[in-house]
PDB file of N, CA and C in Angstrom:
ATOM      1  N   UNK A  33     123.833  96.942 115.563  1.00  0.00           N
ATOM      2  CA  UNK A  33     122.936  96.961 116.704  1.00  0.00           C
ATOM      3  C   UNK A  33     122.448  98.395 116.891  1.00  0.00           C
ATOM      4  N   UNK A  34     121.315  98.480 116.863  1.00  0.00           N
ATOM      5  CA  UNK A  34     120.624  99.829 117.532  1.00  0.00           C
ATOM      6  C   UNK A  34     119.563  99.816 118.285  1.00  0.00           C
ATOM      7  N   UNK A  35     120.221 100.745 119.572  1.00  0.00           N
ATOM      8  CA  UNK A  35     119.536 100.949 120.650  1.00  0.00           C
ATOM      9  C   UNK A  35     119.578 102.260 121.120  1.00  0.00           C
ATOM     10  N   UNK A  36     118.168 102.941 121.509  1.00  0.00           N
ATOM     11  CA  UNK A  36     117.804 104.279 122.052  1.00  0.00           C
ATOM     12  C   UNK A  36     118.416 104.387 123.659  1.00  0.00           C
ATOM     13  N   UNK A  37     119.089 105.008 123.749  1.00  0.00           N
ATOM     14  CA  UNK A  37     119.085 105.350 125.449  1.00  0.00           C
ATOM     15  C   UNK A  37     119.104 106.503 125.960  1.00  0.00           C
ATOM     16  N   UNK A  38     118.292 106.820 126.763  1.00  0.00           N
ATOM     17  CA  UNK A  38     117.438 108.200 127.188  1.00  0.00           C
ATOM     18  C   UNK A  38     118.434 108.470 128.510  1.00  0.00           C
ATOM     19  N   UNK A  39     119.223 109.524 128.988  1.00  0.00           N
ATOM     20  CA  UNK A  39     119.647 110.384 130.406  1.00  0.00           C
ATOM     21  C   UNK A  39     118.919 111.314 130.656  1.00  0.00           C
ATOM     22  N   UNK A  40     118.012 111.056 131.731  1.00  0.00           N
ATOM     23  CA  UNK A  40     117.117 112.294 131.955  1.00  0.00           C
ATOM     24  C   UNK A  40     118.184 113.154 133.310  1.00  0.00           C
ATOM     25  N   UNK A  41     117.357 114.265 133.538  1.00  0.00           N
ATOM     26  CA  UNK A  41     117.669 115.209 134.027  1.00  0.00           C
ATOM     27  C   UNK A  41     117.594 114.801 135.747  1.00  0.00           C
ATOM     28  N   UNK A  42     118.823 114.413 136.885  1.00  0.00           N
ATOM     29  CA  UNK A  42     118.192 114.282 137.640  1.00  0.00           C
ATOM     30  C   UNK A  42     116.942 115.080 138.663  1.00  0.00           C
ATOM     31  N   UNK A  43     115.774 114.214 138.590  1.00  0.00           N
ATOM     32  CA  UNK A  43     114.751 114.891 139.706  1.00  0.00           C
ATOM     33  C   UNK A  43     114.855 114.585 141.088  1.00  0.00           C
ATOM     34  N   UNK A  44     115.842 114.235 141.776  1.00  0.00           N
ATOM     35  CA  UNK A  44     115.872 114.298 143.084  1.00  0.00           C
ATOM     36  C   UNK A  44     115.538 112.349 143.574  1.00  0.00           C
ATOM     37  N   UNK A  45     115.305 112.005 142.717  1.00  0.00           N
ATOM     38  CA  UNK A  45     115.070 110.422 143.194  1.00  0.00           C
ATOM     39  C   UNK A  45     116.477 109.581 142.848  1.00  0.00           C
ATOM     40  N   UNK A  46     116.353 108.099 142.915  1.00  0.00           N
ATOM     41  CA  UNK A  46     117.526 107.135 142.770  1.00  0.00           C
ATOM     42  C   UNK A  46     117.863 107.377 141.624  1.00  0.00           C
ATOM     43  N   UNK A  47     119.624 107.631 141.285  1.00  0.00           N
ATOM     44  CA  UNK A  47     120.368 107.680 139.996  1.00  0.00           C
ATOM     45  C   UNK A  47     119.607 106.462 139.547  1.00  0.00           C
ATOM     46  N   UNK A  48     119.700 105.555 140.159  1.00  0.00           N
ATOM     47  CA  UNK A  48     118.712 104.088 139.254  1.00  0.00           C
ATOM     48  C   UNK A  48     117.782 104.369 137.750  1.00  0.00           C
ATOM     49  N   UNK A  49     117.418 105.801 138.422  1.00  0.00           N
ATOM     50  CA  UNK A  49     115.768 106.049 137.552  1.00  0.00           C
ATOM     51  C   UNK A  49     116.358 106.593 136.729  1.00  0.00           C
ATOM     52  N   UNK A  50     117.215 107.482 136.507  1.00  0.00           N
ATOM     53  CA  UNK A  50     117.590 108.631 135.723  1.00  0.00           C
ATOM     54  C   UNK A  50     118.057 108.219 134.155  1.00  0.00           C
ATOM     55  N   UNK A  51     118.231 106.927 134.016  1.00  0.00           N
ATOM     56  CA  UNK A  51     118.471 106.140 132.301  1.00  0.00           C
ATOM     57  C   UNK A  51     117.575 105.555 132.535  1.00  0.00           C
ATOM     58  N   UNK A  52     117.288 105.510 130.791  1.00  0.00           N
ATOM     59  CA  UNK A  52     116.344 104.179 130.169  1.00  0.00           C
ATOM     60  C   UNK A  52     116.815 103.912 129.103  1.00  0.00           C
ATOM     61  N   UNK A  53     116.279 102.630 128.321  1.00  0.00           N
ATOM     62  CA  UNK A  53     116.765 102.727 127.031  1.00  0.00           C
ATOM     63  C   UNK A  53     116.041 101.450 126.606  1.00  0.00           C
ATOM     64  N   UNK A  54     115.787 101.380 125.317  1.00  0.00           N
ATOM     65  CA  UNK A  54     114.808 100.204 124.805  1.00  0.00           C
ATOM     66  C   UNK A  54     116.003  98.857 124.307  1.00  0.00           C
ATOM     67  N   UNK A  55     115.300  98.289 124.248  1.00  0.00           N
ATOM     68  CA  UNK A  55     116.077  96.422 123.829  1.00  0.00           C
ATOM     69  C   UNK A  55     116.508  96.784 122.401  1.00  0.00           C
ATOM     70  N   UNK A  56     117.784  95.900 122.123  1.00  0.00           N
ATOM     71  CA  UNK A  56     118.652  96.284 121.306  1.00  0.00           C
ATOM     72  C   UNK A  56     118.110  95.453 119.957  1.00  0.00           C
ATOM     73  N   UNK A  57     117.956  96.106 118.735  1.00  0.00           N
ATOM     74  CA  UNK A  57     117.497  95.201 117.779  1.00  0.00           C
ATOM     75  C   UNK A  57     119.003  95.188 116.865  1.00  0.00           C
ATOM     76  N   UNK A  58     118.691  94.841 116.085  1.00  0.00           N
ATOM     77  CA  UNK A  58     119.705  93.990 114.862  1.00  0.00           C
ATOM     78  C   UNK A  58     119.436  94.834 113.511  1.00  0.00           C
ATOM     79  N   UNK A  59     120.077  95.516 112.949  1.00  0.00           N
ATOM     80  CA  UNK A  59     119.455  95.869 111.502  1.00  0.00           C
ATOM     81  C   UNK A  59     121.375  96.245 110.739  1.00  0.00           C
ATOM     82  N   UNK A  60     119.985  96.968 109.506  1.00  0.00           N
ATOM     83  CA  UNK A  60     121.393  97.991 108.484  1.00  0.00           C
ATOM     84  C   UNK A  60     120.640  99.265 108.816  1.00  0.00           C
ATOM     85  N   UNK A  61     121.746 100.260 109.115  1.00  0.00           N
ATOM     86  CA  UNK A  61     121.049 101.637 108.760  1.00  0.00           C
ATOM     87  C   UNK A  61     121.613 102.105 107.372  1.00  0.00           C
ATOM     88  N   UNK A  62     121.116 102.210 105.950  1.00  0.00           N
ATOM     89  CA  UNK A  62     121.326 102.146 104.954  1.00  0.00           C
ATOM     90  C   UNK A  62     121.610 103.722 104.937  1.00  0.00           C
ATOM     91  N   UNK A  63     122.574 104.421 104.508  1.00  0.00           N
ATOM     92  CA  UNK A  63     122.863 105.761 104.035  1.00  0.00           C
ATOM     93  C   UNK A  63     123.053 106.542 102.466  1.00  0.00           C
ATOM     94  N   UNK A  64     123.411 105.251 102.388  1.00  0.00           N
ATOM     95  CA  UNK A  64     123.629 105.249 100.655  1.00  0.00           C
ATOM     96  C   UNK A  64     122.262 105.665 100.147  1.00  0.00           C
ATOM     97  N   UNK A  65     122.442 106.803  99.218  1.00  0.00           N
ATOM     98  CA  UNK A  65     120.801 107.001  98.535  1.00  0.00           C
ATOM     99  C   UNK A  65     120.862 105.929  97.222  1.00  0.00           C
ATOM    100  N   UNK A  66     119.672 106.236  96.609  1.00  0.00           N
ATOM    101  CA  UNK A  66     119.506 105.394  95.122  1.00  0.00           C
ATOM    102  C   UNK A  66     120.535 106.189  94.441  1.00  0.00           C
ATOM    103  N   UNK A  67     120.845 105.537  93.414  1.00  0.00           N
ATOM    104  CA  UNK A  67     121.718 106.592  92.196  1.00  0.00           C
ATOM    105  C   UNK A  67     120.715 106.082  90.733  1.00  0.00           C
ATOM    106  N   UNK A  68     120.920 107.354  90.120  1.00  0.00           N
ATOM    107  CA  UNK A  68     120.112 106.938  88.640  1.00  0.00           C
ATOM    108  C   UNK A  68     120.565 105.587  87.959  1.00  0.00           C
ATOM    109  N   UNK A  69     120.091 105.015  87.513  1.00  0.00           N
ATOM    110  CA  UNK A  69     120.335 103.534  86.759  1.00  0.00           C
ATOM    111  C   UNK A  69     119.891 103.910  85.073  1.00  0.00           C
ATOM    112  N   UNK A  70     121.028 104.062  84.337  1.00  0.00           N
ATOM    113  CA  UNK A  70     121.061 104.323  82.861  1.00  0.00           C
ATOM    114  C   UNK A  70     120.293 105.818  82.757  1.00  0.00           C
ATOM    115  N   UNK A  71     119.730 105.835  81.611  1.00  0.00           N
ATOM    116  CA  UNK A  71     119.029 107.064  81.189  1.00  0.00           C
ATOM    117  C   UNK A  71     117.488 106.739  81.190  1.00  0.00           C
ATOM    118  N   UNK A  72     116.952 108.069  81.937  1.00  0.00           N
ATOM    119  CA  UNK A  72     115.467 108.208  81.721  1.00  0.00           C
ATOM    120  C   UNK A  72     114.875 107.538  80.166  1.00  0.00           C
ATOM    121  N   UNK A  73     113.694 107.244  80.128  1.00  0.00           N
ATOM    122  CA  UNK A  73     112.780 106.581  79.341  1.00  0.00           C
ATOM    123  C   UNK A  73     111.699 107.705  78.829  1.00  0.00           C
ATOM    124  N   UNK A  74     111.848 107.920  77.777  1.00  0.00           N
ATOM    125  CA  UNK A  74     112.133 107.369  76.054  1.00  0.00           C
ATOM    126  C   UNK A  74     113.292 108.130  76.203  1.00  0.00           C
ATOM    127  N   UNK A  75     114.377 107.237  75.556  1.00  0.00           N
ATOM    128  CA  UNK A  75     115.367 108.003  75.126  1.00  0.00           C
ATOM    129  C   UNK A  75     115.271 109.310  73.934  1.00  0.00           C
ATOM    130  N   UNK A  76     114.448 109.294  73.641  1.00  0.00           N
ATOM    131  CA  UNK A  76     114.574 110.569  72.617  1.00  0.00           C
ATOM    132  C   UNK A  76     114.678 111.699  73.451  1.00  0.00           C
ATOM    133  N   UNK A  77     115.013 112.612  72.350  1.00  0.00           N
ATOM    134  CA  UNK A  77     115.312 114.254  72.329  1.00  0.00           C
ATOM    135  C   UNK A  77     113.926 114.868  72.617  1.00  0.00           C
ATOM    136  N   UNK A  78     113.186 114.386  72.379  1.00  0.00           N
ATOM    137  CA  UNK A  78     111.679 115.227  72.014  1.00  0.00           C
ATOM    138  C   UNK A  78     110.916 114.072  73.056  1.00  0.00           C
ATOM    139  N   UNK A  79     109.851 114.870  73.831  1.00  0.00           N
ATOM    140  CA  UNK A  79     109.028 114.192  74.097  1.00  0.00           C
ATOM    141  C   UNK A  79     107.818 115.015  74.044  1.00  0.00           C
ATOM    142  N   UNK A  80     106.486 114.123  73.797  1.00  0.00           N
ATOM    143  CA  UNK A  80     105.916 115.099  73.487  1.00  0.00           C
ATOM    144  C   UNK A  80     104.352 114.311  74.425  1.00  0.00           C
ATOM    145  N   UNK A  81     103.386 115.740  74.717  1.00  0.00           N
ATOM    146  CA  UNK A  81     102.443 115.985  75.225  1.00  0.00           C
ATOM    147  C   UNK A  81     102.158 114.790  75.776  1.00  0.00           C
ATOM    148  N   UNK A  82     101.657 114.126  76.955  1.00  0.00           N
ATOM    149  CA  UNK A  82     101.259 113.104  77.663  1.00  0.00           C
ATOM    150  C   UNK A  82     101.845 111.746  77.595  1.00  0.00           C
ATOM    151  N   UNK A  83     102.955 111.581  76.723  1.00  0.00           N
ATOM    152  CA  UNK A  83     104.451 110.694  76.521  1.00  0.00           C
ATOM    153  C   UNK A  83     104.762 110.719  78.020  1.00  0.00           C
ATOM    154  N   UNK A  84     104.965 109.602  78.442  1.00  0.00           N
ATOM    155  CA  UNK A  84     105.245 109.222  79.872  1.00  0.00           C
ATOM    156  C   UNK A  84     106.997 108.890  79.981  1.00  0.00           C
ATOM    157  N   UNK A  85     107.779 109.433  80.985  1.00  0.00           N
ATOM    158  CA  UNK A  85     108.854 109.513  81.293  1.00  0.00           C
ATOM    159  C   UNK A  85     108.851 108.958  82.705  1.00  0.00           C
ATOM    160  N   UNK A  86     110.072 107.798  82.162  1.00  0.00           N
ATOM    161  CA  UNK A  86     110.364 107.077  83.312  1.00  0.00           C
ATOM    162  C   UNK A  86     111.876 107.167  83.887  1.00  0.00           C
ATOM    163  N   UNK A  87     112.264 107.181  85.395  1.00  0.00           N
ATOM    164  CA  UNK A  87     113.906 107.030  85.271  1.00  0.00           C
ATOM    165  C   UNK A  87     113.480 106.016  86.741  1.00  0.00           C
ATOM    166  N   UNK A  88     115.059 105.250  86.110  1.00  0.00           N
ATOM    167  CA  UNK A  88     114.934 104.164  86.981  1.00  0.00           C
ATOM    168  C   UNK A  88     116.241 104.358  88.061  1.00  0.00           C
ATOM    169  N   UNK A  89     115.828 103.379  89.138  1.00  0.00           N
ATOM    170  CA  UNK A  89     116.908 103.953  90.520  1.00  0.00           C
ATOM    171  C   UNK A  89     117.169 102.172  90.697  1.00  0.00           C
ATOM    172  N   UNK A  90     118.791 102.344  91.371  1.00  0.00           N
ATOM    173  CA  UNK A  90     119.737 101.556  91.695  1.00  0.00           C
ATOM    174  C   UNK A  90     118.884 100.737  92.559  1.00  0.00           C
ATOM    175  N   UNK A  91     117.902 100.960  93.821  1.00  0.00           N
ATOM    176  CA  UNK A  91     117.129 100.547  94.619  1.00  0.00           C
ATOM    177  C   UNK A  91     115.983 100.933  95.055  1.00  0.00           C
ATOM    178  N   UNK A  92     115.508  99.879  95.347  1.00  0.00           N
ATOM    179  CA  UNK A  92     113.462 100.003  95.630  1.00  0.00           C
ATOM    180  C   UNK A  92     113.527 101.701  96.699  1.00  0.00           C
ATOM    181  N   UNK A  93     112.157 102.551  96.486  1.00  0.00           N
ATOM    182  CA  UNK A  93     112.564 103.956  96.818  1.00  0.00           C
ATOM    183  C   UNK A  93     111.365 103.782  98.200  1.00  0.00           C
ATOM    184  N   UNK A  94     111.145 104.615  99.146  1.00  0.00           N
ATOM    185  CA  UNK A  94     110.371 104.941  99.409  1.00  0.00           C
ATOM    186  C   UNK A  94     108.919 105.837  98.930  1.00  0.00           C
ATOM    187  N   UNK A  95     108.319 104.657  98.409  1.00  0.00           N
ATOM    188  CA  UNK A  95     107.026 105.271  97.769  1.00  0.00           C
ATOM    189  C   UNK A  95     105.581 105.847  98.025  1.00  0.00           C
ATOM    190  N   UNK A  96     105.721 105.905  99.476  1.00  0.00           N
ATOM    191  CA  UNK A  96     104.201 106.041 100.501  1.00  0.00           C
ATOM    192  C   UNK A  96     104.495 107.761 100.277  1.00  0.00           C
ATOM    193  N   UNK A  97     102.711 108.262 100.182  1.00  0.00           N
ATOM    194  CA  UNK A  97     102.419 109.186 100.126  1.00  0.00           C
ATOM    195  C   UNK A  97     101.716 109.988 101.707  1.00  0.00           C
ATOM    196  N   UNK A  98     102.452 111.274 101.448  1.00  0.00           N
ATOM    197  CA  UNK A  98     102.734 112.187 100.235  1.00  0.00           C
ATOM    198  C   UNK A  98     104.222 111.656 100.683  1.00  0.00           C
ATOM    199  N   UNK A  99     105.000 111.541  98.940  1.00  0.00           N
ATOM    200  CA  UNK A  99     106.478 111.620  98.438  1.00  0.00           C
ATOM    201  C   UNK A  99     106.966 112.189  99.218  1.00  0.00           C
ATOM    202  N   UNK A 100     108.241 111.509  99.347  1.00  0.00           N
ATOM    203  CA  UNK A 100     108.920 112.608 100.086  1.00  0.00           C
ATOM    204  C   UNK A 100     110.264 113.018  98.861  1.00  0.00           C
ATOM    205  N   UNK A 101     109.894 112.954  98.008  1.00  0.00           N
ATOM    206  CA  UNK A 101     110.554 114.357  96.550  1.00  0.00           C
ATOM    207  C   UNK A 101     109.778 114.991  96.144  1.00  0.00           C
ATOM    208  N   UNK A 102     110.165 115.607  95.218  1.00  0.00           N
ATOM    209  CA  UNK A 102     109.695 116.910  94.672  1.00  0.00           C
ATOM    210  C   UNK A 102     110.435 116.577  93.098  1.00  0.00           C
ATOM    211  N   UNK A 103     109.088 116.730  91.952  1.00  0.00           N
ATOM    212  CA  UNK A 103     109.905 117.056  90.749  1.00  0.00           C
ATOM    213  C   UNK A 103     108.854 118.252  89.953  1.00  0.00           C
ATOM    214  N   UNK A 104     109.573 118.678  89.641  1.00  0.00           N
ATOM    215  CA  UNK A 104     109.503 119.754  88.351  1.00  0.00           C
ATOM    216  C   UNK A 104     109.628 119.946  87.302  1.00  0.00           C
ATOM    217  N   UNK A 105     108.905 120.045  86.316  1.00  0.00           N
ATOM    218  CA  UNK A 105     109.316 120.131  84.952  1.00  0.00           C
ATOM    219  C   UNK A 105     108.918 121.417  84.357  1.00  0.00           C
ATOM    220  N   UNK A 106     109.647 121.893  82.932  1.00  0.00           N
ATOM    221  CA  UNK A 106     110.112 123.131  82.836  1.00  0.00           C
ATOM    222  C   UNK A 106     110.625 123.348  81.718  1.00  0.00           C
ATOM    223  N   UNK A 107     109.483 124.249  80.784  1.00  0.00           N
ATOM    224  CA  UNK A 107     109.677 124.365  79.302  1.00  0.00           C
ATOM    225  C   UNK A 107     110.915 125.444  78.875  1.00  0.00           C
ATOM    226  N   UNK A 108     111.880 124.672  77.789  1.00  0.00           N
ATOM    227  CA  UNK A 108     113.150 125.748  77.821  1.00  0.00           C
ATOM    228  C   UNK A 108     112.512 126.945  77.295  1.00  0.00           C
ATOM    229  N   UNK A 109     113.025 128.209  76.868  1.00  0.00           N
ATOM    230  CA  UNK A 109     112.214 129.039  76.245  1.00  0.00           C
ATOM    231  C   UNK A 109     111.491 129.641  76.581  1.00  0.00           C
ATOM    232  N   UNK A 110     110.597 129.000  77.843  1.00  0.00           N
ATOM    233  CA  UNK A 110     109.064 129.920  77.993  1.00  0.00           C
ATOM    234  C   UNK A 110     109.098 130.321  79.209  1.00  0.00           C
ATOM    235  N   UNK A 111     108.369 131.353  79.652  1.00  0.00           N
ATOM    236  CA  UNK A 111     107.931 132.077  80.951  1.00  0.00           C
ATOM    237  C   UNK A 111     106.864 131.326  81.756  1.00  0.00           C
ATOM    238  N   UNK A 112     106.072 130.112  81.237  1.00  0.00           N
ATOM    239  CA  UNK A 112     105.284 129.295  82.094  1.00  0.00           C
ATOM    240  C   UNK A 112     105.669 129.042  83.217  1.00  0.00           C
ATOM    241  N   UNK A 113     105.397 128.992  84.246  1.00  0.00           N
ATOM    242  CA  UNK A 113     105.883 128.208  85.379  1.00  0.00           C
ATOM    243  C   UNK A 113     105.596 126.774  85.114  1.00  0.00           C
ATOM    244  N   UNK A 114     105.891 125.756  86.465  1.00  0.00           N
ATOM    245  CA  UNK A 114     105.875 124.493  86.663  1.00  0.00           C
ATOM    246  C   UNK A 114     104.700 123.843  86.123  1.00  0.00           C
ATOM    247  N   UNK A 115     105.027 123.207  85.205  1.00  0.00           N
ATOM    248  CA  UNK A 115     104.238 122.356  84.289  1.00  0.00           C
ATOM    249  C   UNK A 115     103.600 121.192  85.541  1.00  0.00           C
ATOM    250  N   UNK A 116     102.339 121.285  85.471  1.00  0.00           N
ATOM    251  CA  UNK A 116     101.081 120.106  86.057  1.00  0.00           C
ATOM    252  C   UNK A 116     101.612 118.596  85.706  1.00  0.00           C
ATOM    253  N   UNK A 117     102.345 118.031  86.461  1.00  0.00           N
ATOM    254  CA  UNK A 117     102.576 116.772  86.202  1.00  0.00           C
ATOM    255  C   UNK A 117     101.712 115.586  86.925  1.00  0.00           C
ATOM    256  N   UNK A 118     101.212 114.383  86.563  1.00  0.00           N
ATOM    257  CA  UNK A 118     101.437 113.164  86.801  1.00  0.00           C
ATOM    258  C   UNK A 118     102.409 112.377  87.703  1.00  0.00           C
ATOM    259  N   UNK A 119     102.504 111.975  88.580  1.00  0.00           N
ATOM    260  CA  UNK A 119     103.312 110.990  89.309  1.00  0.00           C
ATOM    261  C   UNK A 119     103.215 109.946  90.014  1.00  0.00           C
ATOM    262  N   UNK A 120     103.897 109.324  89.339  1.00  0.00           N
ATOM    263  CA  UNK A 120     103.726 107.583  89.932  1.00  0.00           C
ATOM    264  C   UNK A 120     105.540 106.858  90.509  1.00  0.00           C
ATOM    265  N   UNK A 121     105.469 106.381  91.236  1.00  0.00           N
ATOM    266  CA  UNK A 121     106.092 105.958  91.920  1.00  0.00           C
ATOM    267  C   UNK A 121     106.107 104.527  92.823  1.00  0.00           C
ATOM    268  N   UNK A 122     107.006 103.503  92.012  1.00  0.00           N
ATOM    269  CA  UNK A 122     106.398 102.152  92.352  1.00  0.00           C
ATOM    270  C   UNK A 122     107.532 101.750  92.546  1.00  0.00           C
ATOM    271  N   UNK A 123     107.930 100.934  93.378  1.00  0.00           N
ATOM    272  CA  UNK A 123     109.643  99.656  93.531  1.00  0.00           C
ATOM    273  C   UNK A 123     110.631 101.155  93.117  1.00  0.00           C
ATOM    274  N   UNK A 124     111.285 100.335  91.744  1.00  0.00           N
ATOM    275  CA  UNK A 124     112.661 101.213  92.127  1.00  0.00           C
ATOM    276  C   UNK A 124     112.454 102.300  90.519  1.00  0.00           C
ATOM    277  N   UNK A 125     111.174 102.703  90.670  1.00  0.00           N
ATOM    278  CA  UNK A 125     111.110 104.191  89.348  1.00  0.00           C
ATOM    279  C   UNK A 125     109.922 104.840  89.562  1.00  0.00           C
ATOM    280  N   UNK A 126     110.187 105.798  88.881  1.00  0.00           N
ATOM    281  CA  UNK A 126     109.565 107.101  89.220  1.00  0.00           C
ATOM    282  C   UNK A 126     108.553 107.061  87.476  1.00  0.00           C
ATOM    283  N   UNK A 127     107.558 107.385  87.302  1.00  0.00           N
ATOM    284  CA  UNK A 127     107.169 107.726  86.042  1.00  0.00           C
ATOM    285  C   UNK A 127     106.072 109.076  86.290  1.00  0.00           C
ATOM    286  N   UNK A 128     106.465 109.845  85.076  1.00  0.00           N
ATOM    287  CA  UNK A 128     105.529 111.580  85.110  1.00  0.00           C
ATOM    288  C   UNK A 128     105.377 111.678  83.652  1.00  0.00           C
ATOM    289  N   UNK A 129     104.017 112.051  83.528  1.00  0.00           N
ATOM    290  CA  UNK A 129     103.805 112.851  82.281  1.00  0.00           C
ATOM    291  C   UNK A 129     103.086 114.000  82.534  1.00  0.00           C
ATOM    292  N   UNK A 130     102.972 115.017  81.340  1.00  0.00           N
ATOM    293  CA  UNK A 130     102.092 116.029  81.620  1.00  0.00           C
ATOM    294  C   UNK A 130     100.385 115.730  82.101  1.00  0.00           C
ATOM    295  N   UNK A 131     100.213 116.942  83.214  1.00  0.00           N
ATOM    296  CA  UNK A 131      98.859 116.562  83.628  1.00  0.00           C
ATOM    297  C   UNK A 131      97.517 116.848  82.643  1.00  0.00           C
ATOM    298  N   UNK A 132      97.245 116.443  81.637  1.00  0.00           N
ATOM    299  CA  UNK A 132      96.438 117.239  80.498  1.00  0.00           C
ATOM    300  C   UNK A 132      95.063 118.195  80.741  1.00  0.00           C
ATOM    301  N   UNK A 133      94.838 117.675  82.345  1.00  0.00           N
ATOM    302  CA  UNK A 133      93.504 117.911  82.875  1.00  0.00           C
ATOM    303  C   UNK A 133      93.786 119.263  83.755  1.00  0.00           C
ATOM    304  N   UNK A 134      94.824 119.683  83.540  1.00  0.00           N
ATOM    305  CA  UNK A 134      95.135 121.298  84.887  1.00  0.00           C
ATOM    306  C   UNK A 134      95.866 122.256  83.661  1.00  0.00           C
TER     307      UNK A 134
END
């Protein structure tokens, strides 16, 4: 059961006034995050230039924009900064490839 209930500050009128609180609804408050489900997509070692990478999650994510994650990708070796990605985000996975156009 969850329900809001407000104690305001008394202003000089009937304690009556001084709570409120809205009608009690029924739910889950879910805490548990997603956890990764197997290994990202393509399993290979190498992926290469506009090869799309997928990883999949335990449960459907919140997908309305703007995301509320952040990913980064990040060449070993090099001084580039954050590689221009692609992102899509549908039910329960995430898919990014390089952005070829930035």
């Amino acid at each position: 059961e969850i329900k809001v209930e407000c104690e305001c500050v008394a202003a000089g009128g009937p304690k009556d006034y001084d709570i409120s609180s809205t009608a009690s609804l029924i739910g889950v408050y879910d805490v548990t995050a997603p956890k990764l489900y197997g290994s990202p997509l393509p399993l290979n070692d190498v992926i290469l230039v506009g090869e799309e990478i997928t990883v999949i999650f335990t449960e459907p994510l919140q997908c309305s924009k703007p995301y509320s994650f952040d990913i980064q990708m990040r060449l070993f070796g090099s001084s580039t900064g954050n590689i221009p990605l692609q992102v899509i985000c549908e039910g329960n996975h995430v898919s990014l490839q390089v952005d070829q156009d930035k």
